[in-house]
Every structure is written in C-alpha cells, then in structure tokens.
GROMACS .gro file of N, CA and C in nm:
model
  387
    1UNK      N    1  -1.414   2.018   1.825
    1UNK     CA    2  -1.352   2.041   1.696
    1UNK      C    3  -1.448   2.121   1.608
    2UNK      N    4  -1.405   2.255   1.531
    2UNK     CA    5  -1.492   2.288   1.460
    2UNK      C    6  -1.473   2.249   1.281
    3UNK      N    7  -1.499   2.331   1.182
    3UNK     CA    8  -1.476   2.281   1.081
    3UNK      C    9  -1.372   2.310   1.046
    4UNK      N   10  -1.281   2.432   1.098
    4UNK     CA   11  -1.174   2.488   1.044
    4UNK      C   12  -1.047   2.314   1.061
    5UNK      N   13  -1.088   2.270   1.208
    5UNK     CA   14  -0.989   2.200   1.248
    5UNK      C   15  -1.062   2.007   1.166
    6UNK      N   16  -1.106   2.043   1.083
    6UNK     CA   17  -1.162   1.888   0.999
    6UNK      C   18  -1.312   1.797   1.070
    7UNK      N   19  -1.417   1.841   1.138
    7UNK     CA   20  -1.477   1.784   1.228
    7UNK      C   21  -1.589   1.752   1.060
    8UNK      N   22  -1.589   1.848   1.002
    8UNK     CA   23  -1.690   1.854   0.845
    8UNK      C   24  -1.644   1.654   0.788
    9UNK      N   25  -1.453   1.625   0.812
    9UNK     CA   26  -1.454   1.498   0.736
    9UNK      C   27  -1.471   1.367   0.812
   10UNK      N   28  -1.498   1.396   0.972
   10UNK     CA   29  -1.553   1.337   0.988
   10UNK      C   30  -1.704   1.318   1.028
   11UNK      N   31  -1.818   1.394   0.931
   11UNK     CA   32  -1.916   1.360   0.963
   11UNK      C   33  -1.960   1.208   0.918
   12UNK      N   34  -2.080   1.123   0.932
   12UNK     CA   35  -2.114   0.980   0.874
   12UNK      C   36  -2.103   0.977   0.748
   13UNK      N   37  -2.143   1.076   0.692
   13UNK     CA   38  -2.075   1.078   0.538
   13UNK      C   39  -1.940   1.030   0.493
   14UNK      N   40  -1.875   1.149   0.553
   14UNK     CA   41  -1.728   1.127   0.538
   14UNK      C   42  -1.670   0.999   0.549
   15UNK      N   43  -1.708   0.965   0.650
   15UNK     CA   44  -1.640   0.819   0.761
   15UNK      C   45  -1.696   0.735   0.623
   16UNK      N   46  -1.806   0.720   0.558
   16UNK     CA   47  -1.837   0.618   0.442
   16UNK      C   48  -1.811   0.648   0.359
   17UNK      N   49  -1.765   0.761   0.318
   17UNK     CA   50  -1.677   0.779   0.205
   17UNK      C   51  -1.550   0.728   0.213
   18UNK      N   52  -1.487   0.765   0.294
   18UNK     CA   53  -1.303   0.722   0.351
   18UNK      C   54  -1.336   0.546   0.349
   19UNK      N   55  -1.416   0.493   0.394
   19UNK     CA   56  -1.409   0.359   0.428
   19UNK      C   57  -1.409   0.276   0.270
   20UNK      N   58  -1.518   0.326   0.200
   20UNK     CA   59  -1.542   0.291   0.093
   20UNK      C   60  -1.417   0.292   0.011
   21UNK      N   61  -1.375   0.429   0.015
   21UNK     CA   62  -1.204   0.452  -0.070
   21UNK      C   63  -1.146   0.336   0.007
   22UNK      N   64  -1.117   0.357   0.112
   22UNK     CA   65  -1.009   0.231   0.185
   22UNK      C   66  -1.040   0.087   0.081
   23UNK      N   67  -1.154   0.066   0.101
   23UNK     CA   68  -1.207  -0.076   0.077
   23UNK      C   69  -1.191  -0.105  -0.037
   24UNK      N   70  -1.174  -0.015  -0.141
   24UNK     CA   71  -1.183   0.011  -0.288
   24UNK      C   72  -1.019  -0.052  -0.318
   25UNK      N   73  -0.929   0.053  -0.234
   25UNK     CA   74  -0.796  -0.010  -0.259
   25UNK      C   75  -0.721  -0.089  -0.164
   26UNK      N   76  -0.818  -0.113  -0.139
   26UNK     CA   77  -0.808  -0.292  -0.041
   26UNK      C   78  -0.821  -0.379  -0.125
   27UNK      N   79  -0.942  -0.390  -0.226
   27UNK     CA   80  -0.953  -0.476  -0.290
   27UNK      C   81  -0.868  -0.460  -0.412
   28UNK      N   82  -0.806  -0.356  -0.498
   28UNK     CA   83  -0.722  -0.346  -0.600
   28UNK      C   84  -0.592  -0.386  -0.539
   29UNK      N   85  -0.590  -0.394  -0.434
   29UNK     CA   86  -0.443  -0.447  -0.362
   29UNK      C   87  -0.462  -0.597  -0.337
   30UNK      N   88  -0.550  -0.646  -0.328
   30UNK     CA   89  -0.572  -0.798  -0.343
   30UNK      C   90  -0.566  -0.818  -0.442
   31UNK      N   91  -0.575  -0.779  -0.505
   31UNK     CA   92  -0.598  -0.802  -0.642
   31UNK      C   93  -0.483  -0.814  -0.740
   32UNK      N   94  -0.352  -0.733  -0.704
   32UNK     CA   95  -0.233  -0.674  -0.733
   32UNK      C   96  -0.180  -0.812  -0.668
   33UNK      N   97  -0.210  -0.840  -0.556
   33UNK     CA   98  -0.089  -0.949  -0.496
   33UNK      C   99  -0.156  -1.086  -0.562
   34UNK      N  100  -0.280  -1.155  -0.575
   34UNK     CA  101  -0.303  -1.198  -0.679
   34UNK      C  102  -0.237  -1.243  -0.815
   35UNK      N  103  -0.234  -1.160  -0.869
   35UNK     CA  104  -0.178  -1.110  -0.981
   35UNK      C  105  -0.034  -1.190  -0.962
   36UNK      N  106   0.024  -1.099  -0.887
   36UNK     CA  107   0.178  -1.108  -0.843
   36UNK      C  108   0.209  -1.218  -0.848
   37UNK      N  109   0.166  -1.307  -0.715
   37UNK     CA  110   0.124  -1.430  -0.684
   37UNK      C  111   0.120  -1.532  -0.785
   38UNK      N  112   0.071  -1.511  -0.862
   38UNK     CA  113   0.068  -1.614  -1.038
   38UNK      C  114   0.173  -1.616  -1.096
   39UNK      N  115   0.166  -1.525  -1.100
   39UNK     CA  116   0.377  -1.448  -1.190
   39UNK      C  117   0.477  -1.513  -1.108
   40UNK      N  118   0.436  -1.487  -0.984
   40UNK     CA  119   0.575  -1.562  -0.860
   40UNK      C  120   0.597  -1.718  -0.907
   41UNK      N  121   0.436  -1.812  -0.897
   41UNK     CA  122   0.444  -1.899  -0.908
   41UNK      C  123   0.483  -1.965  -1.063
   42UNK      N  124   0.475  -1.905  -1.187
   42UNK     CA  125   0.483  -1.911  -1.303
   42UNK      C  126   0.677  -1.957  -1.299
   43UNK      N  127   0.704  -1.823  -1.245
   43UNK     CA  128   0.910  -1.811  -1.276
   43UNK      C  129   0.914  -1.903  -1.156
   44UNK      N  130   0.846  -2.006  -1.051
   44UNK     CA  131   0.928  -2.066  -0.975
   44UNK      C  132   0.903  -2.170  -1.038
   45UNK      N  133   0.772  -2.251  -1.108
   45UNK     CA  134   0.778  -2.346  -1.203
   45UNK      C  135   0.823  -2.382  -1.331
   46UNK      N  136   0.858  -2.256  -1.377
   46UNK     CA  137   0.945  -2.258  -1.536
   46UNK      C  138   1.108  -2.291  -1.451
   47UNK      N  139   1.126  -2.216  -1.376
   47UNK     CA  140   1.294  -2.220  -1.304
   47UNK      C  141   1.298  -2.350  -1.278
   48UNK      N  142   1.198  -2.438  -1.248
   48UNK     CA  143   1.230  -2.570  -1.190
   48UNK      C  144   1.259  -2.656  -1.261
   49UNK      N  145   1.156  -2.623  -1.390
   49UNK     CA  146   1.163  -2.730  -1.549
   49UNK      C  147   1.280  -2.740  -1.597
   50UNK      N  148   1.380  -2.624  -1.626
   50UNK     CA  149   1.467  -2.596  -1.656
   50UNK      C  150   1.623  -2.657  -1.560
   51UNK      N  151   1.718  -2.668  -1.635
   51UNK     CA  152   1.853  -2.701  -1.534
   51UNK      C  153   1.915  -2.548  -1.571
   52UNK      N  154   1.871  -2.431  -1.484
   52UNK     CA  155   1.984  -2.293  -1.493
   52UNK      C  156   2.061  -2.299  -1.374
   53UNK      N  157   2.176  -2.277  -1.400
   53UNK     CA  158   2.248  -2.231  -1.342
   53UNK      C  159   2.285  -2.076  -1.308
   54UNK      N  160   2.192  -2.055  -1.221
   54UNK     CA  161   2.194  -1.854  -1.190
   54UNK      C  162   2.371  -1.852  -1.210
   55UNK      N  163   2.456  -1.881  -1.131
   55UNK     CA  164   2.596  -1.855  -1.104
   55UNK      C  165   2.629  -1.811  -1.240
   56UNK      N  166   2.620  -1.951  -1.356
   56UNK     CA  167   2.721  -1.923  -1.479
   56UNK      C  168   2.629  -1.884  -1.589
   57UNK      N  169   2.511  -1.929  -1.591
   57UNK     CA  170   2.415  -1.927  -1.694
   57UNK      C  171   2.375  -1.760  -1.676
   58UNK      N  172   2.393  -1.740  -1.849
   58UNK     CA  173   2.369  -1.563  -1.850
   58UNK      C  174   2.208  -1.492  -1.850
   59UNK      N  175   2.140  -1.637  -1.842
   59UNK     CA  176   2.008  -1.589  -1.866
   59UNK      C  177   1.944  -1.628  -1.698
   60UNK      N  178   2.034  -1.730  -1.674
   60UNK     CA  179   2.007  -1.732  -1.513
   60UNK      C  180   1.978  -1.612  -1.452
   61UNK      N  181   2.108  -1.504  -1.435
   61UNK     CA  182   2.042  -1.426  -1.388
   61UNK      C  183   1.896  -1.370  -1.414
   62UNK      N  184   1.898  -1.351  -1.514
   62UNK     CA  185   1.725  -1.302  -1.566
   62UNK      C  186   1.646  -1.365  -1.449
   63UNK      N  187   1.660  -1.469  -1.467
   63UNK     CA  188   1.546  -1.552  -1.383
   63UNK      C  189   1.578  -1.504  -1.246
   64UNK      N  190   1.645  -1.472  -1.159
   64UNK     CA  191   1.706  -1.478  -1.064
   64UNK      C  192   1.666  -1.342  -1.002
   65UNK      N  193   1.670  -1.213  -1.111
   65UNK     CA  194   1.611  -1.088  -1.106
   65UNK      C  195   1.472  -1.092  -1.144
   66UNK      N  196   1.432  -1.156  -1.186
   66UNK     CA  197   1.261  -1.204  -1.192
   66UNK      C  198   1.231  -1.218  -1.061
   67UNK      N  199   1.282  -1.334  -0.995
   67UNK     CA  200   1.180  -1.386  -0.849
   67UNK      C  201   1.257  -1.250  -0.778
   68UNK      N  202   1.356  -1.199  -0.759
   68UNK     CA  203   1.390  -1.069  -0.649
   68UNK      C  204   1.251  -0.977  -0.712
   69UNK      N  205   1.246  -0.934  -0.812
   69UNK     CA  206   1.134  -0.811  -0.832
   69UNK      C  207   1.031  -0.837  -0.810
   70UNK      N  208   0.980  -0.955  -0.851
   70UNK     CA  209   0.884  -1.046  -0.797
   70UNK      C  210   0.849  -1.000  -0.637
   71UNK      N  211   0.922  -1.118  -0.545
   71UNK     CA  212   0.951  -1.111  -0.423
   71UNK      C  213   0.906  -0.974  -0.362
   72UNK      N  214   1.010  -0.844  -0.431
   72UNK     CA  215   0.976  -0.721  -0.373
   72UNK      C  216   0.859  -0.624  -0.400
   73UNK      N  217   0.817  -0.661  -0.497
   73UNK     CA  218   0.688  -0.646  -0.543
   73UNK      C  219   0.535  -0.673  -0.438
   74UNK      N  220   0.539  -0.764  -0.421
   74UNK     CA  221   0.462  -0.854  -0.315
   74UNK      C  222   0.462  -0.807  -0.216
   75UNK      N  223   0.607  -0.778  -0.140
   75UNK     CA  224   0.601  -0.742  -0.022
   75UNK      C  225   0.604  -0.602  -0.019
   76UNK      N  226   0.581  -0.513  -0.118
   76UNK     CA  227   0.517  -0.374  -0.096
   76UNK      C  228   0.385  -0.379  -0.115
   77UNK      N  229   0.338  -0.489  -0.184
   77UNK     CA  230   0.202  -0.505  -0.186
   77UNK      C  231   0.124  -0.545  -0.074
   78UNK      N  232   0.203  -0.613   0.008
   78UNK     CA  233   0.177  -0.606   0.123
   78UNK      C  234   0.146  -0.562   0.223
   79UNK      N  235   0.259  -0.450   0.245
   79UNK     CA  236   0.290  -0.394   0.335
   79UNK      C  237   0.212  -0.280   0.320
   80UNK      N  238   0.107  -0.248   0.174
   80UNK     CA  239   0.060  -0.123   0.110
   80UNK      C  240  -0.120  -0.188   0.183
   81UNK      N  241  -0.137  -0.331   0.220
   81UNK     CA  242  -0.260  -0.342   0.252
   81UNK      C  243  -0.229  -0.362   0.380
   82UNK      N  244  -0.145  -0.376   0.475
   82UNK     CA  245  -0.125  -0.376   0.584
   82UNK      C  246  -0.171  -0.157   0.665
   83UNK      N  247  -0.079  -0.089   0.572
   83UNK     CA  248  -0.183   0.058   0.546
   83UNK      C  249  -0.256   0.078   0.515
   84UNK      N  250  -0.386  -0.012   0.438
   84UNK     CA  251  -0.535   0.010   0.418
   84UNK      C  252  -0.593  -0.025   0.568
   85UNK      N  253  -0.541  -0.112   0.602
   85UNK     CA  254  -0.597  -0.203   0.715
   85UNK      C  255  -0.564  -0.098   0.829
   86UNK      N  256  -0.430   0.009   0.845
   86UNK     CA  257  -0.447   0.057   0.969
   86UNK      C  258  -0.531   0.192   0.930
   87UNK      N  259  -0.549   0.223   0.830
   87UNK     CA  260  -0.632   0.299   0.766
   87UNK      C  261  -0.779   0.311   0.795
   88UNK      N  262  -0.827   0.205   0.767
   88UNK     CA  263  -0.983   0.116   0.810
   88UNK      C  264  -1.036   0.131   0.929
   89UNK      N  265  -0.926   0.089   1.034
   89UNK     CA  266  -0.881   0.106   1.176
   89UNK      C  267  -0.919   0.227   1.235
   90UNK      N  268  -0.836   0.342   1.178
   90UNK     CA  269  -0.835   0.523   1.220
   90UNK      C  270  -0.958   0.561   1.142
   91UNK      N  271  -1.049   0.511   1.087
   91UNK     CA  272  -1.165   0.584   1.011
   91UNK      C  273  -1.276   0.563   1.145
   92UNK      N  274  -1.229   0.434   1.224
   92UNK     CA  275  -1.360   0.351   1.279
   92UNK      C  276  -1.309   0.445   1.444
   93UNK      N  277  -1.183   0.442   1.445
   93UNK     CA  278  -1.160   0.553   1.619
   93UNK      C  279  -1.174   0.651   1.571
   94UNK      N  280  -1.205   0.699   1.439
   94UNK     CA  281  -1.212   0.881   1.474
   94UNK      C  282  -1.065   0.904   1.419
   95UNK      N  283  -0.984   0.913   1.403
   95UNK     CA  284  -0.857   0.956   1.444
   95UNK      C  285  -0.796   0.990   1.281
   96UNK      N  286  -0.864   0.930   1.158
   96UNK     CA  287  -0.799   0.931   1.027
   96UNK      C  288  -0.789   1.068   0.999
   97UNK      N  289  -0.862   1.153   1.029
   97UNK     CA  290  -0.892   1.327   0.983
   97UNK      C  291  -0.792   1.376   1.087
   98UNK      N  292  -0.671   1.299   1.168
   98UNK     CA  293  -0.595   1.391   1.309
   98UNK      C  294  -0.479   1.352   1.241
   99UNK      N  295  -0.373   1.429   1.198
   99UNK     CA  296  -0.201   1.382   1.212
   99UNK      C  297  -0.162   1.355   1.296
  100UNK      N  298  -0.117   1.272   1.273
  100UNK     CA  299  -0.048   1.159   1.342
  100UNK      C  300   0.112   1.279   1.451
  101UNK      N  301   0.154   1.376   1.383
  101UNK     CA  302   0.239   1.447   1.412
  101UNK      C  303   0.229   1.593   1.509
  102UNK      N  304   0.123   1.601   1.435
  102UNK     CA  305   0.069   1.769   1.523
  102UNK      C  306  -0.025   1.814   1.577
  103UNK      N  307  -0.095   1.688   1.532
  103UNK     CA  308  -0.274   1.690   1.603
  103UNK      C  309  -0.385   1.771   1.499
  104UNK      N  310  -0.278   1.869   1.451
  104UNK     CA  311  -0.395   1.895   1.325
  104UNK      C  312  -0.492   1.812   1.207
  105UNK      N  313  -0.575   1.866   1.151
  105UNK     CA  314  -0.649   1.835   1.062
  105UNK      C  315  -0.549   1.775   0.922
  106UNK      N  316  -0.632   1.639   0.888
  106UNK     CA  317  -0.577   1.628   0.746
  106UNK      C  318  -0.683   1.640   0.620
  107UNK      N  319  -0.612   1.726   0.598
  107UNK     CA  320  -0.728   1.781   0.464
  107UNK      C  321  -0.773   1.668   0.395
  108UNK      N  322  -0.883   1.707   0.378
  108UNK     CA  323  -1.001   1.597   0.333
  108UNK      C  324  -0.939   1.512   0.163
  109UNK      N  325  -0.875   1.661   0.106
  109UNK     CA  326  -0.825   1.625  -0.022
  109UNK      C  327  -0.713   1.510  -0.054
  110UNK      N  328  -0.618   1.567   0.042
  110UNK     CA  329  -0.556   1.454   0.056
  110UNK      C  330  -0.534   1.331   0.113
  111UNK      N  331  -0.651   1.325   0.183
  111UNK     CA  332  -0.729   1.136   0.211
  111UNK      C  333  -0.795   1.133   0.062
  112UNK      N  334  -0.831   1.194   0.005
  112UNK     CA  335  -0.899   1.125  -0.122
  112UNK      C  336  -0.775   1.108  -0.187
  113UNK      N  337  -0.697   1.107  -0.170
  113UNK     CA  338  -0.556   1.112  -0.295
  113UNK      C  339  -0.496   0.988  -0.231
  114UNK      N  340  -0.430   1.038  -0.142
  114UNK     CA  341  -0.375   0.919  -0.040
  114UNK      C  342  -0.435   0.879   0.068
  115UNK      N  343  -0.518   0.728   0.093
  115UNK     CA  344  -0.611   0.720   0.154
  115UNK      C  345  -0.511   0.641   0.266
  116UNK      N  346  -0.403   0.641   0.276
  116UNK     CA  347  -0.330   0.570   0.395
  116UNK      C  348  -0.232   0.694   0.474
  117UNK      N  349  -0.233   0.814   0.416
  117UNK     CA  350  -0.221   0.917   0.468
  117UNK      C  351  -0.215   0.945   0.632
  118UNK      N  352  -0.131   0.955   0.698
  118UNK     CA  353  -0.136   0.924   0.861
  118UNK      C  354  -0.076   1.102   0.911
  119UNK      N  355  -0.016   1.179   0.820
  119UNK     CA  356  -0.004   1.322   0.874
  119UNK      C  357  -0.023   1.407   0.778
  120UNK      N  358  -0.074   1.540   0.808
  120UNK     CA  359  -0.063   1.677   0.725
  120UNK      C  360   0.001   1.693   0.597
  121UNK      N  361  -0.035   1.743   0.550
  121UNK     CA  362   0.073   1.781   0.414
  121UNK      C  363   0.199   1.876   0.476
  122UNK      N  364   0.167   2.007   0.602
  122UNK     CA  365   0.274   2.071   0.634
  122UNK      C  366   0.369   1.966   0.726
  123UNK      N  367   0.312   1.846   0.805
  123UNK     CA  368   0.415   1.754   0.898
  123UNK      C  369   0.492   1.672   0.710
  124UNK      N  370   0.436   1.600   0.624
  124UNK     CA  371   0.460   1.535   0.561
  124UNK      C  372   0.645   1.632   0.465
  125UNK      N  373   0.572   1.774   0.443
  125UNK     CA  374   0.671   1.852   0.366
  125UNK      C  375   0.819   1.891   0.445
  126UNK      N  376   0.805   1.907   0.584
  126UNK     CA  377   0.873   1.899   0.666
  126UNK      C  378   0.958   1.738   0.713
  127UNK      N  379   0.915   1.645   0.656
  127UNK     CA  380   0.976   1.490   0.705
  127UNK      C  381   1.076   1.501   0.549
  128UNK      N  382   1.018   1.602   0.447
  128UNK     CA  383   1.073   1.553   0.341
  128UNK      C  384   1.222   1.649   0.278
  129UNK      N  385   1.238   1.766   0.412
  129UNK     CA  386   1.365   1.858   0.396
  129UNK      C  387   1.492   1.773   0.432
   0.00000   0.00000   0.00000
C-alpha cells in the first residue's frame, strides 16, 4: 500500500490516534446511556407511584411516549457503542483505513468525523442514490 491508497493512516500514530477517538466516544456513549438509564428509571418509578391509565388518561399517553423515546434512545445508544467496539476491532486488524465496499482507502478526514465509518465517502454517496 502506498500513501495515495491510505498506508500514511495507518502508521502507529494514526492507529493511536483512531483508537483514542474511538475510546473518546466510547466513553461519551457510556455516558449518554447512563444518563438515559436514570431518565428510563425516573418515568418507570413516577409511572408506578401514580394510578395512569395510558388507554384513557390524556396525560398517560405522555408517559407512555416518554418510556418509547426513552427505550429508543438507549437502544441507538447502544447499538452506536456496539460501532465503537467494531471500530476498536478494525483499528487493531489493520482494516479501519480499507472500505468495507471497494477496498479503497478511507480518508483519514472522515474517520476523524465519523469514527465508526466502515466505507468511502464515494461507496457511502452511492448507497445514498
């Protein structure tokens, strides 16, 4: 690989730079579900204190659209460190600087932007016609 084709992002530098970013929003993503996590548990202990009736009660729903956003919240938060983690993964085989689609290089810029980034910006613009 020369530099044209990304071999520059993965020198030891690079690889501790990318890891570090990973790790960075690894931990703001713990941190996020955390967070979440309190809030979840907050509307499932106020919901309990309470006698609502989601069905008839008009504020029920409220509550009801609380734990769904809640709920979905979480599980993108999730699923967003489950992509740090395969992220972490492709820094340590080599493979984070390769698309996943064409074998080309992924510009260095956009691992610093999007550090869960798995193809090219030209495979990515093309998934998005």
């Amino acid at each position: 690989m020369d530099d044209e084709t990304g071999a520059a992002a993965s020198s030891p530098a690079q690889r501790k730079a990318a890891a570090e970013r990973i790790d960075d929003a690894h931990a703001s993503g713990q941190r996020l579900i955390d967070s979440l996590t309190r809030l979840w548990d907050g509307v499932v202990e106020a919901s309990t204190m309470t006698n609502i009736d989601d069905e008839h009660d008009p504020e029920g729903a409220t509550v009801a659209f609380e734990r769904a956003q809640l709920r979905d919240m979480l599980s993108q938060a999730r699923a967003d460190l489950d992509d740090l983690d395969r992220a972490a993964e492709r820094v340590r085989t080599g493979a984070y600087w390769v698309c996943e689609r064409c074998g080309g290089p992924i510009a260095p810029e956009r691992l610093a932007a999007r550090p869960t980034a798995t193809v090219c910006i030209t495979c990515a613009n093309k998934a998005t016609r």
